[in-house]
Amino acid sequence: MAGAIIENMSTKKLVIVGVILLLFQAFSFMVGGLIAPSPTTAVHYLATKCVDSVRHHQSNKWFMPWGPNQCDKIRDLEEAMSRKIEANNIVFAVHIPLPNKEMSPWFQFMLVILQFDIAFKMYNQIEDGAMATIDVGLAYRDDTLSEWTEMAHSIEQRKLSCNFTTSKTYENEGRYYECDLLPFMELGSVAHKYYLLNIRLPVSERKKVNVGIGEVKDIRLVGIHQNGGFTKVWFAMKTFLTPSILIIMVWYWRRITLMTRPPVLLEKVIFALGMCMTFINIPVEWFSVGFNWTWMLLFGDIRQGIFYAMLLSFWIIFCGEHLMDEMKRNHFSVYWKQVGPIVFGSFCLFIFDMCERGVQLKNPFYSIWASDVGTELAMAFIIVAGICACLYFLFLCFMVFQVFRNISGKRSCLPAMTKARRLIYEGLIFRFKFLMLVTLTCAAMTVIFFIISQVNEGHWHWGDYTVQVNSAFFTGIYGMWNLYVFAIMFLYAPSHKRYGEQQSSGKALIRSAMIGADITYL
């Protein structure tokens, strides 16, 4: 872009800026790897089998698995049969957290996964497509003496997916099925110290409720929440980066307004990218520590989706404004065919998120994956969004190829220039290619981060230090995008050294967003 800082800054200063940004990038990785603990913690719970001796269940009665007011417990179903206790009178109770511990708002969210321990019986096998009906209640309290307060109650269904790896014979009775984990509950806020889950598996032969699900021996839960130490590091990082991006954004737009011409499309898009980065940076999560804001997970997804949609749109426009073709650009309408799939794919993901976490604001036990229709609908949204993403990346690669091909074509004009002018344009071409390389590196790092976060939950030992890999990638990738947006706004801000020339260069002003504009008008 003619007159931009990236063109007028000396190579020495540009190298210094690059080294400073690189040091900040390394620091952002080190913050997560050496200071912050692992992002999440998984705690395993085994439900206690309590006996509800009342014929008609009382909705306000809660069964505690331990403590001074603990319930009447049984060890196993054999004891229940010997005591003539029916299945409808058994309550599986789970206290979160474990004894002598307490939850904290710093945990941010709580995800609970359920797994049934089902024993094989020849006379009570799991039927194909068996559906477990779960009557579950969730209560909370903030001290060990107060009464439990109901938070949610629901009757949910979960489809069982179990395999019996050995032959189904009498000799193998008592062996357990291998059952898949089931989504059970998700809370967008951990505002209370203690939570209590009471789970019933009601049986009704007449209504075909919980018939054909096998002999359930135990219920196991896995509670996953964000580590408080990681939350504090994450909040501190967001608090530090917010004013940094906000200041550079104000400075960038002030430079734009000093120009006598209106801002061109690329300048507007860069400013919009800075606004989206600021929006995702604002540490509103601090309020979630003091307020029971259950919508924070949904709000975070929306903020992240807006930023990524803006980033993908920016790359398209960034390449298009540097194509140096005969097409009249500098108008957003030129890019509607490329930006349209991005918007549509983002909208699909937003609808999917609303169908999941939007409903969970009222019912934390809801899961769109619990039913066949919901699973097909969710997969449809994900597939459509994935197709849009593939089309986007293919088109982006095609645009990058076109840009580099056009630049190579323009290089044929360089030998006819004077040595000083040729060096200037060679420097511009090199800087643009380097910036595109940095852009592709950022995209690659994001993909690597996603893969590692899915398959690696461990840590590395480096001498006497323990490096938390996932934490390092969380903070590192987040810092990388902030540094990338910071660098784009700084390097593409108008340079004060060229104001006079820009005001007198008629046609070049219209296409001042193009690195190769001067070459085009030779």
Coordinates of C-alpha atoms in Angstrom, one line a residue:
M1 CA 0.0 0.0 0.0
A2 CA 1.6 3.2 -1.2
G3 CA 2.5 5.5 1.8
A4 CA 2.1 2.8 4.4
I5 CA 4.6 2.4 7.3
I6 CA 5.6 -1.0 6.0
E7 CA 6.9 0.6 2.8
N8 CA 8.6 3.7 4.3
M9 CA 10.1 2.1 7.5
S10 CA 13.8 1.3 7.1
T11 CA 14.8 -2.3 7.1
K12 CA 16.6 -1.9 10.4
K13 CA 13.6 -0.5 12.2
L14 CA 11.4 -3.2 10.6
V15 CA 13.7 -5.9 11.9
I16 CA 13.6 -4.3 15.4
V17 CA 9.8 -4.3 15.4
G18 CA 9.8 -7.9 14.2
V19 CA 12.2 -9.0 17.0
I20 CA 10.1 -7.2 19.6
L21 CA 6.9 -8.9 18.4
L22 CA 8.7 -12.3 18.3
L23 CA 9.8 -11.8 21.9
F24 CA 6.3 -11.0 23.0
Q25 CA 5.1 -14.1 21.1
A26 CA 7.7 -16.3 23.0
F27 CA 6.6 -14.7 26.3
S28 CA 2.9 -15.5 25.6
F29 CA 3.8 -19.2 25.1
M30 CA 6.0 -19.2 28.3
V31 CA 3.2 -17.6 30.4
G32 CA 1.0 -20.6 29.6
G33 CA 3.7 -23.2 29.6
L34 CA 5.6 -22.3 32.8
I35 CA 3.2 -20.1 34.9
A36 CA -0.3 -21.3 34.3
P37 CA -1.5 -24.8 35.3
S38 CA -3.3 -27.1 32.9
P39 CA -6.5 -25.4 31.5
T40 CA -8.9 -28.0 32.9
T41 CA -9.2 -30.7 35.6
A42 CA -11.2 -33.9 35.4
V43 CA -12.6 -35.4 38.6
H44 CA -14.1 -38.9 38.7
Y45 CA -17.2 -39.6 40.8
L46 CA -18.9 -42.9 41.7
A47 CA -22.5 -42.4 42.5
T48 CA -23.7 -43.6 45.9
K49 CA -26.9 -45.8 45.9
C50 CA -29.4 -44.3 48.3
V51 CA -32.8 -45.7 49.3
D52 CA -35.9 -43.6 49.1
S53 CA -38.2 -45.4 51.5
V54 CA -41.2 -43.0 50.9
R55 CA -43.8 -44.5 48.6
H56 CA -44.5 -41.2 46.9
H57 CA -41.3 -39.4 46.1
Q58 CA -40.9 -35.9 47.6
S59 CA -39.5 -33.4 45.1
N60 CA -38.0 -31.3 47.9
K61 CA -36.1 -34.2 49.5
W62 CA -32.4 -34.5 48.6
F63 CA -30.2 -37.5 49.3
M64 CA -26.7 -36.9 50.5
P65 CA -24.1 -39.6 49.9
W66 CA -22.0 -38.7 53.0
G67 CA -21.9 -36.4 56.0
P68 CA -24.1 -36.0 59.1
N69 CA -27.3 -36.3 57.2
Q70 CA -26.3 -39.0 54.8
C71 CA -28.9 -41.2 53.2
D72 CA -29.7 -44.9 53.8
K73 CA -27.2 -46.6 51.5
I74 CA -26.9 -50.0 49.8
R75 CA -23.8 -51.6 48.5
D76 CA -25.2 -53.3 45.4
L77 CA -28.3 -54.5 43.7
E78 CA -28.1 -57.9 45.5
E79 CA -28.5 -56.1 48.8
A80 CA -31.5 -54.2 47.3
M81 CA -33.1 -57.5 46.3
S82 CA -32.5 -59.0 49.7
R83 CA -34.1 -56.0 51.3
K84 CA -36.9 -56.0 48.7
I85 CA -36.1 -52.5 47.5
E86 CA -37.5 -51.8 44.1
A87 CA -35.5 -50.0 41.3
N88 CA -37.8 -47.0 41.6
N89 CA -36.7 -46.5 45.2
I90 CA -33.0 -46.3 44.4
V91 CA -31.5 -42.8 44.0
F92 CA -27.9 -42.4 42.7
A93 CA -26.4 -39.5 44.7
V94 CA -23.3 -37.6 43.7
H95 CA -21.9 -34.7 45.7
I96 CA -19.7 -32.3 43.7
P97 CA -16.9 -31.7 44.7
L98 CA -15.4 -34.6 46.7
P99 CA -15.4 -34.4 50.5
N100 CA -13.4 -31.6 52.2
K101 CA -13.3 -29.6 48.9
E102 CA -15.4 -26.8 47.5
M103 CA -16.1 -25.4 44.1
S104 CA -15.1 -21.8 43.1
P105 CA -16.4 -19.2 40.6
W106 CA -12.8 -19.3 39.2
F107 CA -13.6 -22.7 37.7
Q108 CA -15.8 -20.8 35.2
F109 CA -17.8 -23.8 33.9
M110 CA -18.6 -27.4 34.7
L111 CA -19.1 -30.2 32.2
V112 CA -20.3 -33.6 33.5
I113 CA -20.1 -36.8 31.5
L114 CA -21.9 -40.0 32.5
Q115 CA -21.1 -43.6 32.1
F116 CA -23.2 -46.7 33.1
D117 CA -21.6 -49.8 34.5
I118 CA -23.9 -52.5 33.1
A119 CA -23.4 -56.1 33.8
F120 CA -24.3 -58.8 31.3
K121 CA -27.2 -61.1 32.2
M122 CA -28.7 -63.7 29.9
Y123 CA -32.2 -62.8 30.9
N124 CA -31.6 -59.0 30.9
Q125 CA -29.5 -58.1 27.9
I126 CA -29.2 -54.6 26.4
E127 CA -31.5 -54.3 23.4
D128 CA -30.5 -52.7 20.2
G129 CA -31.2 -49.0 20.3
A130 CA -31.9 -49.1 24.0
M131 CA -32.8 -45.7 25.5
A132 CA -32.1 -44.9 29.1
T133 CA -34.6 -42.5 30.8
I134 CA -33.0 -40.5 33.6
D135 CA -34.9 -38.5 36.2
V136 CA -32.3 -36.1 37.5
G137 CA -32.3 -33.2 39.9
L138 CA -29.5 -30.6 40.6
A139 CA -29.3 -28.7 43.9
Y140 CA -26.7 -26.3 45.4
R141 CA -25.7 -24.7 48.7
D142 CA -22.9 -22.4 49.9
D143 CA -22.2 -23.9 53.3
T144 CA -22.4 -27.3 54.9
L145 CA -25.3 -26.5 57.2
S146 CA -27.9 -24.8 55.0
E147 CA -30.6 -26.7 53.1
W148 CA -30.2 -27.7 49.5
T149 CA -31.8 -25.4 46.9
E150 CA -33.1 -26.9 43.7
M151 CA -31.3 -25.5 40.6
A152 CA -32.7 -27.7 37.9
H153 CA -34.8 -30.8 37.4
S154 CA -35.4 -32.7 34.2
I155 CA -36.2 -36.1 32.7
E156 CA -33.7 -36.9 30.0
Q157 CA -33.1 -39.7 27.6
R158 CA -29.7 -41.0 26.5
K159 CA -29.2 -43.7 23.9
L160 CA -26.9 -46.5 25.0
S161 CA -24.1 -47.6 22.8
C162 CA -22.6 -50.7 24.5
N163 CA -20.5 -53.6 23.3
F164 CA -20.0 -57.0 24.9
T165 CA -16.5 -58.1 23.8
T166 CA -16.9 -61.8 24.8
S167 CA -19.4 -64.4 23.9
K168 CA -22.8 -64.1 25.5
T169 CA -23.0 -67.2 27.6
Y170 CA -23.9 -68.1 31.1
E171 CA -20.2 -68.4 32.0
N172 CA -19.7 -64.7 31.2
E173 CA -22.6 -63.4 33.3
G174 CA -21.5 -60.6 35.5
R175 CA -18.9 -59.2 33.1
Y176 CA -19.4 -55.6 32.1
Y177 CA -20.4 -54.1 28.8
E178 CA -18.1 -51.5 27.3
C179 CA -20.4 -48.5 27.1
D180 CA -19.6 -45.1 25.5
L181 CA -19.5 -41.9 27.5
L182 CA -22.7 -39.9 27.4
P183 CA -23.1 -36.1 27.6
F184 CA -24.9 -35.4 30.8
M185 CA -24.7 -31.8 32.1
E186 CA -23.0 -28.5 31.4
L187 CA -23.1 -25.4 33.6
G188 CA -21.8 -22.1 32.2
S189 CA -21.0 -20.7 35.7
V190 CA -19.8 -22.3 38.9
A191 CA -21.2 -19.7 41.3
H192 CA -21.8 -22.0 44.3
K193 CA -19.5 -24.1 46.6
Y194 CA -21.4 -27.3 46.7
Y195 CA -23.6 -29.2 44.2
L196 CA -25.7 -32.3 44.6
L197 CA -27.0 -34.6 41.9
N198 CA -29.8 -37.1 42.6
I199 CA -30.3 -39.5 39.7
R200 CA -33.2 -42.0 39.3
L201 CA -33.7 -44.7 36.7
P202 CA -37.5 -45.2 36.9
V203 CA -38.8 -48.5 35.6
S204 CA -42.2 -49.0 34.0
E205 CA -43.0 -52.2 32.2
R206 CA -46.3 -50.8 30.9
K207 CA -44.8 -47.6 29.5
K208 CA -41.6 -49.3 28.3
V209 CA -39.5 -47.0 30.4
N210 CA -35.9 -48.3 31.1
V211 CA -36.8 -51.7 29.8
G212 CA -34.0 -53.4 27.8
I213 CA -31.1 -51.4 29.2
G214 CA -29.5 -54.3 31.1
E215 CA -28.6 -54.5 34.7
V216 CA -27.2 -51.1 35.8
K217 CA -24.7 -51.8 38.6
D218 CA -23.2 -48.3 39.0
I219 CA -23.2 -44.8 37.6
R220 CA -19.9 -43.0 37.1
L221 CA -19.5 -39.3 36.4
V222 CA -16.6 -37.3 35.2
G223 CA -16.7 -33.6 36.2
I224 CA -14.5 -31.3 34.1
H225 CA -13.9 -27.7 35.1
Q226 CA -11.4 -25.0 34.3
N227 CA -8.5 -24.6 36.7
G228 CA -8.7 -21.5 38.9
G229 CA -5.0 -20.8 38.4
F230 CA -5.3 -20.9 34.6
T231 CA -8.4 -18.7 34.9
K232 CA -6.4 -16.0 36.8
V233 CA -3.5 -16.1 34.2
W234 CA -6.0 -16.0 31.3
F235 CA -7.9 -13.0 32.9
A236 CA -4.6 -11.2 33.5
M237 CA -3.5 -11.7 29.9
K238 CA -6.8 -10.4 28.5
T239 CA -6.6 -7.4 30.9
F240 CA -3.1 -6.6 29.7
L241 CA -3.8 -7.0 26.0
T242 CA -7.1 -5.1 25.8
P243 CA -5.6 -1.6 26.2
S244 CA -2.7 -2.5 23.9
I245 CA -5.0 -3.3 21.0
L246 CA -7.3 -0.4 21.9
I247 CA -4.5 2.1 21.8
I248 CA -3.0 0.9 18.5
M249 CA -6.5 0.9 17.0
V250 CA -7.2 4.6 18.1
W251 CA -3.7 5.6 16.8
Y252 CA -4.3 3.8 13.5
W253 CA -7.7 5.4 12.9
R254 CA -6.3 8.8 13.8
R255 CA -3.6 8.4 11.1
I256 CA -6.4 7.5 8.7
T257 CA -8.5 10.6 9.5
L258 CA -5.5 12.9 9.0
M259 CA -5.6 12.0 5.3
T260 CA -7.5 14.4 3.1
R261 CA -9.0 11.4 1.2
P262 CA -11.6 9.0 2.6
P263 CA -10.3 5.6 3.9
V264 CA -10.0 2.8 1.3
L265 CA -11.6 -0.6 1.8
L266 CA -8.5 -2.3 3.1
E267 CA -8.0 0.4 5.7
K268 CA -11.6 0.0 6.8
V269 CA -11.3 -3.8 7.0
I270 CA -8.1 -3.5 9.1
F271 CA -9.9 -1.2 11.5
A272 CA -12.9 -3.6 11.7
L273 CA -10.4 -6.5 12.5
G274 CA -9.0 -4.4 15.3
M275 CA -12.5 -3.8 16.7
C276 CA -13.3 -7.5 16.7
M277 CA -10.0 -8.2 18.4
T278 CA -10.8 -5.6 21.1
F279 CA -14.3 -7.1 21.5
I280 CA -12.9 -10.6 22.1
N281 CA -10.2 -9.1 24.5
I282 CA -12.5 -7.1 26.8
P283 CA -12.2 -9.1 30.1
V284 CA -15.9 -9.2 31.0
E285 CA -15.1 -12.6 32.5
W286 CA -14.0 -10.7 35.7
F287 CA -17.7 -10.1 36.4
S288 CA -18.4 -13.8 36.2
V289 CA -16.4 -14.3 39.4
G290 CA -18.9 -12.2 41.4
F291 CA -22.1 -12.8 39.4
N292 CA -23.9 -16.0 38.3
W293 CA -23.7 -15.3 34.6
T294 CA -24.5 -18.7 33.1
W295 CA -24.5 -17.3 29.6
M296 CA -20.7 -16.6 29.6
L297 CA -19.9 -19.8 27.6
L298 CA -22.4 -18.8 24.9
F299 CA -21.2 -15.2 24.9
G300 CA -17.5 -16.4 24.5
D301 CA -18.4 -18.6 21.6
I302 CA -20.2 -15.7 19.8
R303 CA -17.2 -13.4 20.4
Q304 CA -14.8 -15.9 19.0
G305 CA -17.0 -16.6 16.0
I306 CA -17.3 -13.0 15.1
F307 CA -13.5 -12.6 15.3
Y308 CA -12.7 -15.6 13.1
A309 CA -15.4 -14.6 10.6
M310 CA -13.8 -11.1 10.4
L311 CA -10.3 -12.6 10.1
L312 CA -11.2 -14.9 7.3
S313 CA -13.0 -12.0 5.5
F314 CA -9.9 -9.9 6.0
W315 CA -7.6 -12.4 4.3
I316 CA -9.9 -12.5 1.3
I317 CA -10.0 -8.7 0.9
F318 CA -6.3 -8.4 1.8
C319 CA -5.3 -10.7 -1.1
G320 CA -7.9 -9.2 -3.5
E321 CA -6.7 -5.6 -2.9
H322 CA -3.2 -6.8 -3.9
L323 CA -4.1 -8.7 -7.1
M324 CA -3.1 -5.8 -9.3
D325 CA -5.5 -6.8 -12.0
E326 CA -7.7 -4.7 -14.2
M327 CA -10.8 -5.1 -12.1
K328 CA -12.1 -2.1 -10.2
R329 CA -11.9 -3.0 -6.6
N330 CA -12.0 -1.0 -3.3
H331 CA -15.7 -1.9 -2.9
F332 CA -17.0 -4.5 -0.5
S333 CA -19.6 -5.6 -3.0
V334 CA -16.8 -7.0 -5.2
Y335 CA -16.1 -9.7 -2.6
W336 CA -19.7 -10.8 -1.7
K337 CA -19.2 -14.2 -3.5
Q338 CA -16.1 -14.9 -1.4
V339 CA -17.3 -13.4 1.9
G340 CA -20.8 -14.9 1.6
P341 CA -19.8 -18.6 2.3
I342 CA -17.9 -17.3 5.4
V343 CA -20.9 -15.5 6.8
F344 CA -23.2 -18.5 6.0
G345 CA -20.8 -21.0 7.6
S346 CA -20.5 -18.8 10.7
F347 CA -24.3 -18.5 10.9
C348 CA -24.6 -22.3 10.7
L349 CA -22.2 -22.7 13.6
F350 CA -24.1 -20.0 15.5
I351 CA -27.4 -21.8 15.1
F352 CA -25.7 -25.0 16.2
D353 CA -24.4 -23.3 19.3
M354 CA -27.8 -21.8 20.1
C355 CA -29.4 -25.2 19.8
E356 CA -26.9 -26.6 22.3
R357 CA -25.8 -23.9 24.8
G358 CA -28.8 -21.7 24.2
V359 CA -31.1 -24.3 25.5
Q360 CA -28.7 -25.2 28.3
L361 CA -29.3 -21.8 29.9
K362 CA -32.7 -23.2 31.0
N363 CA -31.9 -26.9 31.2
P364 CA -28.3 -27.8 31.9
F365 CA -29.0 -31.5 31.2
Y366 CA -30.0 -30.9 27.6
S367 CA -27.8 -32.2 24.8
I368 CA -28.5 -31.9 21.1
W369 CA -26.5 -35.2 20.7
A370 CA -29.0 -37.1 22.9
S371 CA -31.5 -37.9 20.1
D372 CA -31.1 -39.2 16.6
V373 CA -32.8 -36.1 15.1
G374 CA -30.6 -33.7 17.1
T375 CA -27.5 -35.6 16.1
E376 CA -28.4 -35.5 12.4
L377 CA -29.3 -31.8 12.7
A378 CA -26.0 -31.0 14.5
M379 CA -24.0 -33.0 12.0
A380 CA -25.8 -31.2 9.1
F381 CA -24.7 -27.8 10.5
I382 CA -21.2 -29.0 11.1
I383 CA -20.9 -30.5 7.6
V384 CA -22.2 -27.4 5.9
A385 CA -19.9 -25.2 7.8
G386 CA -17.0 -27.6 7.0
I387 CA -17.8 -27.5 3.3
C388 CA -17.8 -23.7 3.4
A389 CA -14.5 -23.7 5.2
C390 CA -13.0 -26.0 2.6
L391 CA -14.2 -23.8 -0.2
Y392 CA -12.8 -20.8 1.5
F393 CA -9.3 -22.2 2.0
L394 CA -9.2 -23.5 -1.6
F395 CA -10.2 -20.0 -2.9
L396 CA -7.8 -18.3 -0.6
C397 CA -4.9 -20.5 -1.8
F398 CA -6.0 -19.6 -5.4
M399 CA -6.0 -15.9 -4.6
V400 CA -2.5 -16.1 -3.0
F401 CA -1.3 -18.0 -6.0
Q402 CA -2.7 -15.2 -8.3
V403 CA -1.1 -12.5 -6.2
F404 CA 2.3 -14.1 -6.3
R405 CA 2.0 -14.8 -10.0
N406 CA 1.1 -11.2 -10.7
I407 CA 4.0 -10.0 -8.6
S408 CA 6.3 -12.2 -10.5
G409 CA 5.0 -10.8 -13.7
K410 CA 5.6 -7.2 -12.5
R411 CA 9.2 -8.1 -11.6
S412 CA 9.9 -8.1 -15.3
C413 CA 9.6 -4.3 -15.2
L414 CA 12.2 -3.9 -12.6
P415 CA 15.4 -4.2 -14.8
A416 CA 14.3 -1.1 -16.7
M417 CA 14.2 1.0 -13.5
T418 CA 17.1 2.9 -11.9
K419 CA 19.0 0.9 -9.3
A420 CA 17.6 2.9 -6.4
R421 CA 13.9 2.6 -7.6
R422 CA 14.4 -1.1 -8.3
L423 CA 15.7 -1.7 -4.8
I424 CA 12.6 0.0 -3.4
Y425 CA 10.2 -2.2 -5.3
E426 CA 12.1 -5.3 -4.6
G427 CA 11.9 -4.4 -0.9
L428 CA 8.2 -3.9 -1.2
I429 CA 7.7 -7.2 -2.9
F430 CA 9.8 -9.0 -0.3
R431 CA 7.9 -7.4 2.6
F432 CA 4.6 -8.3 1.2
K433 CA 5.6 -12.0 0.6
F434 CA 7.0 -12.1 4.1
L435 CA 3.8 -10.8 5.5
M436 CA 1.8 -13.4 3.6
L437 CA 4.2 -16.1 5.0
V438 CA 3.5 -14.8 8.6
T439 CA -0.2 -15.0 7.8
L440 CA 0.0 -18.6 6.7
T441 CA 2.1 -19.4 9.7
C442 CA -0.5 -18.0 12.0
A443 CA -3.2 -20.1 10.3
A444 CA -1.0 -23.2 10.6
M445 CA -0.4 -22.6 14.3
T446 CA -4.1 -22.3 14.9
V447 CA -4.7 -25.7 13.2
I448 CA -1.8 -27.3 15.2
F449 CA -3.3 -25.8 18.4
F450 CA -6.7 -27.3 17.6
I451 CA -5.2 -30.8 16.9
I452 CA -3.0 -30.8 20.0
S453 CA -5.8 -29.6 22.2
Q454 CA -7.9 -32.6 21.0
V455 CA -5.3 -35.3 21.4
N456 CA -2.9 -34.2 24.1
E457 CA -3.9 -33.5 27.7
G458 CA -0.5 -34.1 29.1
H459 CA 2.6 -32.0 29.9
W460 CA 6.3 -32.1 29.1
H461 CA 9.2 -32.1 31.6
W462 CA 12.0 -29.8 30.7
G463 CA 14.7 -30.0 33.3
D464 CA 13.3 -29.0 36.7
Y465 CA 10.3 -27.3 35.0
T466 CA 7.0 -28.7 33.9
V467 CA 5.7 -27.3 30.7
Q468 CA 1.9 -27.4 30.4
V469 CA 1.5 -27.9 26.6
N470 CA -2.2 -27.1 26.4
S471 CA -1.9 -24.0 28.5
A472 CA 1.1 -22.8 26.4
F473 CA -0.9 -23.2 23.2
F474 CA -4.0 -21.5 24.7
T475 CA -2.0 -18.4 25.7
G476 CA 0.4 -18.6 22.8
I477 CA -2.2 -18.7 20.1
Y478 CA -4.3 -16.0 21.8
G479 CA -1.2 -13.8 22.1
M480 CA -0.3 -14.6 18.5
W481 CA -3.6 -13.3 17.1
N482 CA -3.2 -10.1 19.2
L483 CA 0.3 -9.5 17.9
Y484 CA -0.8 -10.2 14.3
V485 CA -3.6 -7.7 14.5
F486 CA -1.3 -5.2 16.2
A487 CA 1.4 -5.7 13.5
I488 CA -1.2 -5.3 10.7
M489 CA -2.6 -2.0 12.1
F490 CA 0.9 -0.7 12.8
L491 CA 2.5 -1.6 9.5
Y492 CA -0.5 -0.6 7.3
A493 CA -1.1 2.7 9.0
P494 CA -0.4 5.7 6.7
S495 CA 3.1 7.0 7.1
H496 CA 3.4 10.7 7.9
K497 CA 6.4 10.9 5.6
R498 CA 4.2 10.4 2.5
Y499 CA 1.2 12.6 3.2
G500 CA 2.2 15.3 0.7
E501 CA 2.8 12.8 -2.1
Q502 CA -0.4 10.9 -1.4
Q503 CA -2.5 14.1 -1.6
S504 CA -1.1 14.8 -5.0
S505 CA -1.2 11.4 -6.6
G506 CA -4.8 11.3 -7.9
K507 CA -5.4 7.7 -9.1
A508 CA -2.9 6.1 -6.7
L509 CA -5.0 7.4 -3.8
I510 CA -7.9 5.3 -4.9
R511 CA -5.8 2.2 -4.9
S512 CA -3.4 3.1 -2.1
A513 CA -4.2 -0.2 -0.4
M514 CA -2.2 -2.0 -3.0
I515 CA 1.4 -2.8 -2.4
G516 CA 2.1 -3.0 -6.1
A517 CA 0.1 0.2 -7.1
D518 CA 3.2 2.1 -8.1
I519 CA 4.4 -0.8 -10.2
T520 CA 1.0 -0.9 -12.0
Y521 CA 1.2 2.8 -12.9
L522 CA 4.7 2.8 -14.2

